[in-house]
Amino acid sequence: ANLFSKARESIKNKLKTIETGEERQIAEGLVKASDVRREYCLGRVALEEARILDRQGDHLASSKRYDQATESFQKVIDSMEREPEKKELLPIIYLCQAWERMMMAEARVSPTLYDEAAELFLKAEKHALDQPTSFLVQAHSSFCKALEAGVRFERTLDTTMYSTAKRHIVAATNHYLRAGYQTFSDYATATNRLIDAYMYIYRAQSDTDPAQKARSYQMAERLLQASAGTFIKAKHPEKSEEVRR
């Protein structure tokens, strides 16, 4: 991005000495092109930083970086004149918007925001350029719906929310595998085990028989350990530490 900024300034300085209309038009076009490329680079940098922050567990900062990526890519698409180029970049904008909502949902543990993220992923799916991307975005949407239901179950202990979460997480896992994303599938599996652990904790708290209560807590502990291990496999050590706490 800095190289494009330097190139832009160099061309602008030369513009002051250009006298012919044709040369000036070419130079102005180069300035515009360097601006667009710089903005695209800023968007890509923000996108990668958002992903890194997510893996580090800083979801609020990740959300902000996804928002910045959206702004940069929107500036790029606004400068485009050819529809094929716009069509190629549009899914990235929708995905950044969806991830921004999802990261904010993670930061606030908000079922409402998870629902908003799920809808944005569905919007992105409509603009997917190929089938694997379509499967991936559908998986993200289902996963957000699972997280929404999971949070509601944790707060209300409504077992219908548990069933809803399980249904969506199975759908997400299957779509991730169909899209060819094993790591995302592992993350969904880890979350699935975590939700199951919450159910066993709920059962333990409800059990009146001491032996059954002990078995439920033991099963919850096994599932928590399995969940933590699978989060490591999914390359999310911060989630593993969170579960172990």
Short mmCIF file of C-alpha atoms in Angstrom, two decimals:
data_model
loop_
_atom_site.label_atom_id
_atom_site.label_comp_id
_atom_site.label_asym_id
_atom_site.label_seq_id
_atom_site.Cartn_x
_atom_site.Cartn_y
_atom_site.Cartn_z
CA ALA A 1 0.00 0.00 0.00
CA ASN A 2 2.88 2.39 0.79
CA LEU A 3 4.44 1.76 -2.62
CA PHE A 4 1.18 2.75 -4.33
CA SER A 5 1.06 5.93 -2.20
CA LYS A 6 4.58 6.86 -3.28
CA ALA A 7 3.77 6.13 -6.92
CA ARG A 8 0.64 8.28 -6.64
CA GLU A 9 2.59 11.24 -5.23
CA SER A 10 5.26 10.86 -7.91
CA ILE A 11 2.67 10.94 -10.70
CA LYS A 12 0.86 13.91 -9.11
CA ASN A 13 4.11 15.87 -9.00
CA LYS A 14 4.72 15.12 -12.67
CA LEU A 15 1.18 16.26 -13.50
CA LYS A 16 2.22 19.82 -12.66
CA THR A 17 4.72 19.80 -15.52
CA ILE A 18 2.55 18.06 -18.15
CA GLU A 19 1.12 20.42 -20.73
CA THR A 20 -0.57 18.23 -23.37
CA GLY A 21 -4.14 17.08 -22.72
CA GLU A 22 -3.52 13.48 -23.75
CA GLU A 23 -0.53 13.03 -21.44
CA ARG A 24 -2.42 14.68 -18.59
CA GLN A 25 -5.36 12.31 -19.11
CA ILE A 26 -3.06 9.28 -19.00
CA ALA A 27 -1.34 10.55 -15.85
CA GLU A 28 -4.67 11.24 -14.12
CA GLY A 29 -5.76 7.71 -15.01
CA LEU A 30 -2.59 6.34 -13.41
CA VAL A 31 -3.26 8.34 -10.24
CA LYS A 32 -6.76 6.90 -10.03
CA ALA A 33 -5.48 3.36 -10.68
CA SER A 34 -2.84 3.68 -7.95
CA ASP A 35 -5.53 4.91 -5.53
CA VAL A 36 -7.70 1.88 -6.31
CA ARG A 37 -4.82 -0.58 -5.93
CA ARG A 38 -3.77 1.05 -2.66
CA GLU A 39 -7.31 0.78 -1.28
CA TYR A 40 -7.53 -2.87 -2.34
CA CYS A 41 -4.23 -3.62 -0.57
CA LEU A 42 -5.49 -1.87 2.57
CA GLY A 43 -8.62 -4.02 2.41
CA ARG A 44 -6.60 -7.23 2.10
CA VAL A 45 -4.35 -6.22 5.00
CA ALA A 46 -7.37 -5.42 7.20
CA LEU A 47 -8.94 -8.76 6.23
CA GLU A 48 -5.85 -10.77 7.18
CA GLU A 49 -5.43 -8.85 10.44
CA ALA A 50 -9.09 -9.51 11.29
CA ARG A 51 -8.52 -13.25 10.85
CA ILE A 52 -5.41 -13.19 13.03
CA LEU A 53 -7.23 -11.25 15.77
CA ASP A 54 -10.04 -13.82 15.66
CA ARG A 55 -7.56 -16.66 16.26
CA GLN A 56 -6.05 -14.67 19.13
CA GLY A 57 -9.50 -14.35 20.72
CA ASP A 58 -9.74 -10.56 20.32
CA HIS A 59 -13.15 -10.60 18.67
CA LEU A 60 -13.96 -6.92 19.18
CA ALA A 61 -10.76 -5.80 17.44
CA SER A 62 -11.38 -8.41 14.74
CA SER A 63 -14.87 -7.00 14.16
CA LYS A 64 -13.45 -3.50 13.69
CA ARG A 65 -10.86 -4.72 11.19
CA TYR A 66 -13.53 -6.56 9.18
CA ASP A 67 -15.47 -3.30 9.11
CA GLN A 68 -12.40 -1.45 7.84
CA ALA A 69 -11.90 -4.12 5.16
CA THR A 70 -15.51 -3.65 4.07
CA GLU A 71 -14.99 0.11 3.73
CA SER A 72 -11.84 -0.32 1.64
CA PHE A 73 -13.39 -2.90 -0.70
CA GLN A 74 -16.51 -0.74 -1.06
CA LYS A 75 -14.34 2.19 -2.20
CA VAL A 76 -12.71 -0.09 -4.76
CA ILE A 77 -16.02 -1.36 -6.12
CA ASP A 78 -17.42 2.19 -6.27
CA SER A 79 -14.54 3.15 -8.56
CA MET A 80 -15.10 0.21 -10.93
CA GLU A 81 -16.89 0.67 -14.22
CA ARG A 82 -16.98 -2.92 -15.51
CA GLU A 83 -19.71 -5.16 -14.07
CA PRO A 84 -17.63 -8.40 -14.19
CA GLU A 85 -15.04 -6.79 -11.89
CA LYS A 86 -17.76 -5.63 -9.49
CA LYS A 87 -19.35 -9.08 -9.51
CA GLU A 88 -16.03 -10.65 -8.50
CA LEU A 89 -15.49 -8.33 -5.52
CA LEU A 90 -19.08 -8.13 -4.27
CA PRO A 91 -19.05 -11.52 -2.44
CA ILE A 92 -15.95 -10.43 -0.49
CA ILE A 93 -17.77 -7.31 0.72
CA TYR A 94 -20.78 -9.31 1.89
CA LEU A 95 -18.51 -11.83 3.62
CA CYS A 96 -16.63 -9.06 5.44
CA GLN A 97 -19.96 -7.62 6.61
CA ALA A 98 -21.07 -11.04 7.84
CA TRP A 99 -17.79 -11.72 9.65
CA GLU A 100 -17.95 -8.27 11.26
CA ARG A 101 -21.36 -9.16 12.73
CA MET A 102 -20.18 -12.62 13.79
CA MET A 103 -17.10 -11.27 15.57
CA MET A 104 -19.22 -8.66 17.34
CA ALA A 105 -21.61 -11.46 18.35
CA GLU A 106 -18.64 -13.41 19.75
CA ALA A 107 -17.45 -10.35 21.69
CA ARG A 108 -20.87 -9.62 23.18
CA VAL A 109 -22.17 -13.22 23.28
CA SER A 110 -25.29 -11.89 21.54
CA PRO A 111 -27.83 -14.29 19.98
CA THR A 112 -29.36 -11.36 18.08
CA LEU A 113 -26.04 -10.52 16.44
CA TYR A 114 -25.45 -14.18 15.57
CA ASP A 115 -28.81 -14.14 13.80
CA GLU A 116 -27.82 -10.99 11.88
CA ALA A 117 -24.55 -12.64 10.86
CA ALA A 118 -26.41 -15.75 9.65
CA GLU A 119 -28.62 -13.62 7.41
CA LEU A 120 -25.63 -11.73 6.00
CA PHE A 121 -23.89 -15.00 5.16
CA LEU A 122 -27.02 -16.09 3.27
CA LYS A 123 -26.89 -12.80 1.38
CA ALA A 124 -23.26 -13.50 0.49
CA GLU A 125 -24.21 -17.01 -0.65
CA LYS A 126 -26.47 -15.53 -3.34
CA HIS A 127 -23.40 -13.90 -4.89
CA ALA A 128 -21.03 -16.88 -4.55
CA LEU A 129 -19.02 -17.43 -7.73
CA ASP A 130 -18.63 -21.22 -7.40
CA GLN A 131 -20.14 -24.22 -5.60
CA PRO A 132 -17.43 -24.71 -2.93
CA THR A 133 -17.83 -21.07 -1.90
CA SER A 134 -21.60 -21.52 -1.82
CA PHE A 135 -21.24 -24.55 0.49
CA LEU A 136 -18.78 -22.66 2.70
CA VAL A 137 -21.04 -19.64 3.13
CA GLN A 138 -24.07 -21.84 3.81
CA ALA A 139 -22.00 -23.57 6.49
CA HIS A 140 -21.10 -20.24 8.10
CA SER A 141 -24.78 -19.27 8.15
CA SER A 142 -25.82 -22.57 9.76
CA PHE A 143 -23.00 -22.28 12.28
CA CYS A 144 -24.16 -18.79 13.31
CA LYS A 145 -27.69 -20.14 13.77
CA ALA A 146 -26.25 -22.93 15.93
CA LEU A 147 -24.36 -20.41 18.07
CA GLU A 148 -27.48 -18.27 18.41
CA ALA A 149 -29.49 -21.27 19.66
CA GLY A 150 -26.58 -22.44 21.83
CA VAL A 151 -26.40 -19.11 23.67
CA ARG A 152 -30.17 -19.11 24.18
CA PHE A 153 -29.99 -22.66 25.57
CA GLU A 154 -27.16 -21.74 27.94
CA ARG A 155 -29.16 -18.78 29.25
CA THR A 156 -32.66 -20.26 29.40
CA LEU A 157 -32.01 -24.04 29.66
CA ASP A 158 -34.78 -24.44 27.09
CA THR A 159 -34.09 -27.89 25.61
CA THR A 160 -35.78 -26.94 22.32
CA MET A 161 -32.90 -24.47 21.84
CA TYR A 162 -30.46 -27.35 22.40
CA SER A 163 -32.18 -29.37 19.66
CA THR A 164 -32.13 -26.36 17.33
CA ALA A 165 -28.43 -25.80 17.96
CA LYS A 166 -27.65 -29.46 17.27
CA ARG A 167 -29.60 -29.44 14.00
CA HIS A 168 -27.82 -26.36 12.68
CA ILE A 169 -24.37 -27.48 13.77
CA VAL A 170 -24.74 -30.84 12.01
CA ALA A 171 -25.74 -28.95 8.86
CA ALA A 172 -22.74 -26.63 9.23
CA THR A 173 -20.31 -29.53 9.72
CA ASN A 174 -21.61 -31.31 6.62
CA HIS A 175 -21.41 -28.17 4.48
CA TYR A 176 -17.86 -27.47 5.65
CA LEU A 177 -16.81 -30.96 4.61
CA ARG A 178 -18.56 -30.62 1.23
CA ALA A 179 -16.74 -27.33 0.70
CA GLY A 180 -13.43 -29.00 1.57
CA TYR A 181 -12.69 -27.03 4.75
CA GLN A 182 -11.60 -29.57 7.37
CA THR A 183 -10.42 -26.94 9.88
CA PHE A 184 -13.82 -25.22 9.92
CA SER A 185 -15.45 -28.64 10.28
CA ASP A 186 -13.21 -29.39 13.27
CA TYR A 187 -14.19 -26.07 14.85
CA ALA A 188 -17.88 -26.91 14.42
CA THR A 189 -17.28 -30.37 15.93
CA ALA A 190 -15.56 -28.80 18.94
CA THR A 191 -18.50 -26.44 19.40
CA ASN A 192 -20.92 -29.36 19.08
CA ARG A 193 -19.16 -31.17 21.93
CA LEU A 194 -19.23 -28.00 24.02
CA ILE A 195 -23.00 -27.69 23.58
CA ASP A 196 -23.40 -31.36 24.54
CA ALA A 197 -21.34 -30.69 27.68
CA TYR A 198 -23.73 -27.89 28.65
CA MET A 199 -26.64 -30.32 28.27
CA TYR A 200 -25.01 -32.85 30.61
CA ILE A 201 -24.29 -30.10 33.15
CA TYR A 202 -27.96 -29.12 32.95
CA ARG A 203 -28.98 -32.76 33.50
CA ALA A 204 -26.60 -33.08 36.45
CA GLN A 205 -28.11 -30.03 38.08
CA SER A 206 -31.60 -31.49 37.57
CA ASP A 207 -30.81 -35.06 38.70
CA THR A 208 -31.96 -36.09 42.16
CA ASP A 209 -30.17 -39.44 42.09
CA PRO A 210 -26.56 -38.92 43.32
CA ALA A 211 -25.17 -41.69 41.09
CA GLN A 212 -26.85 -40.30 37.98
CA LYS A 213 -25.73 -36.78 38.89
CA ALA A 214 -22.13 -37.99 39.14
CA ARG A 215 -22.36 -39.78 35.77
CA SER A 216 -23.73 -36.64 34.11
CA TYR A 217 -20.90 -34.51 35.49
CA GLN A 218 -18.35 -37.11 34.39
CA MET A 219 -19.77 -37.12 30.88
CA ALA A 220 -19.74 -33.31 30.82
CA GLU A 221 -16.08 -33.32 31.85
CA ARG A 222 -15.17 -35.81 29.09
CA LEU A 223 -16.98 -33.69 26.50
CA LEU A 224 -15.27 -30.51 27.70
CA GLN A 225 -11.87 -32.19 27.38
CA ALA A 226 -12.76 -33.50 23.92
CA SER A 227 -14.00 -30.06 22.89
CA ALA A 228 -10.79 -28.39 24.09
CA GLY A 229 -8.69 -30.90 22.15
CA THR A 230 -10.69 -30.41 18.97
CA PHE A 231 -10.38 -26.61 19.23
CA ILE A 232 -6.60 -27.14 19.22
CA LYS A 233 -6.97 -29.30 16.12
CA ALA A 234 -9.02 -26.50 14.55
CA LYS A 235 -6.11 -24.10 15.24
CA HIS A 236 -7.98 -22.09 17.86
CA PRO A 237 -5.91 -22.50 21.05
CA GLU A 238 -7.65 -19.49 22.63
CA LYS A 239 -10.98 -21.35 22.51
CA SER A 240 -9.32 -24.43 23.98
CA GLU A 241 -8.05 -22.38 26.91
CA GLU A 242 -11.49 -20.82 27.36
CA VAL A 243 -13.11 -24.27 27.57
CA ARG A 244 -10.50 -25.55 30.03
CA ARG A 245 -11.18 -22.60 32.33
#
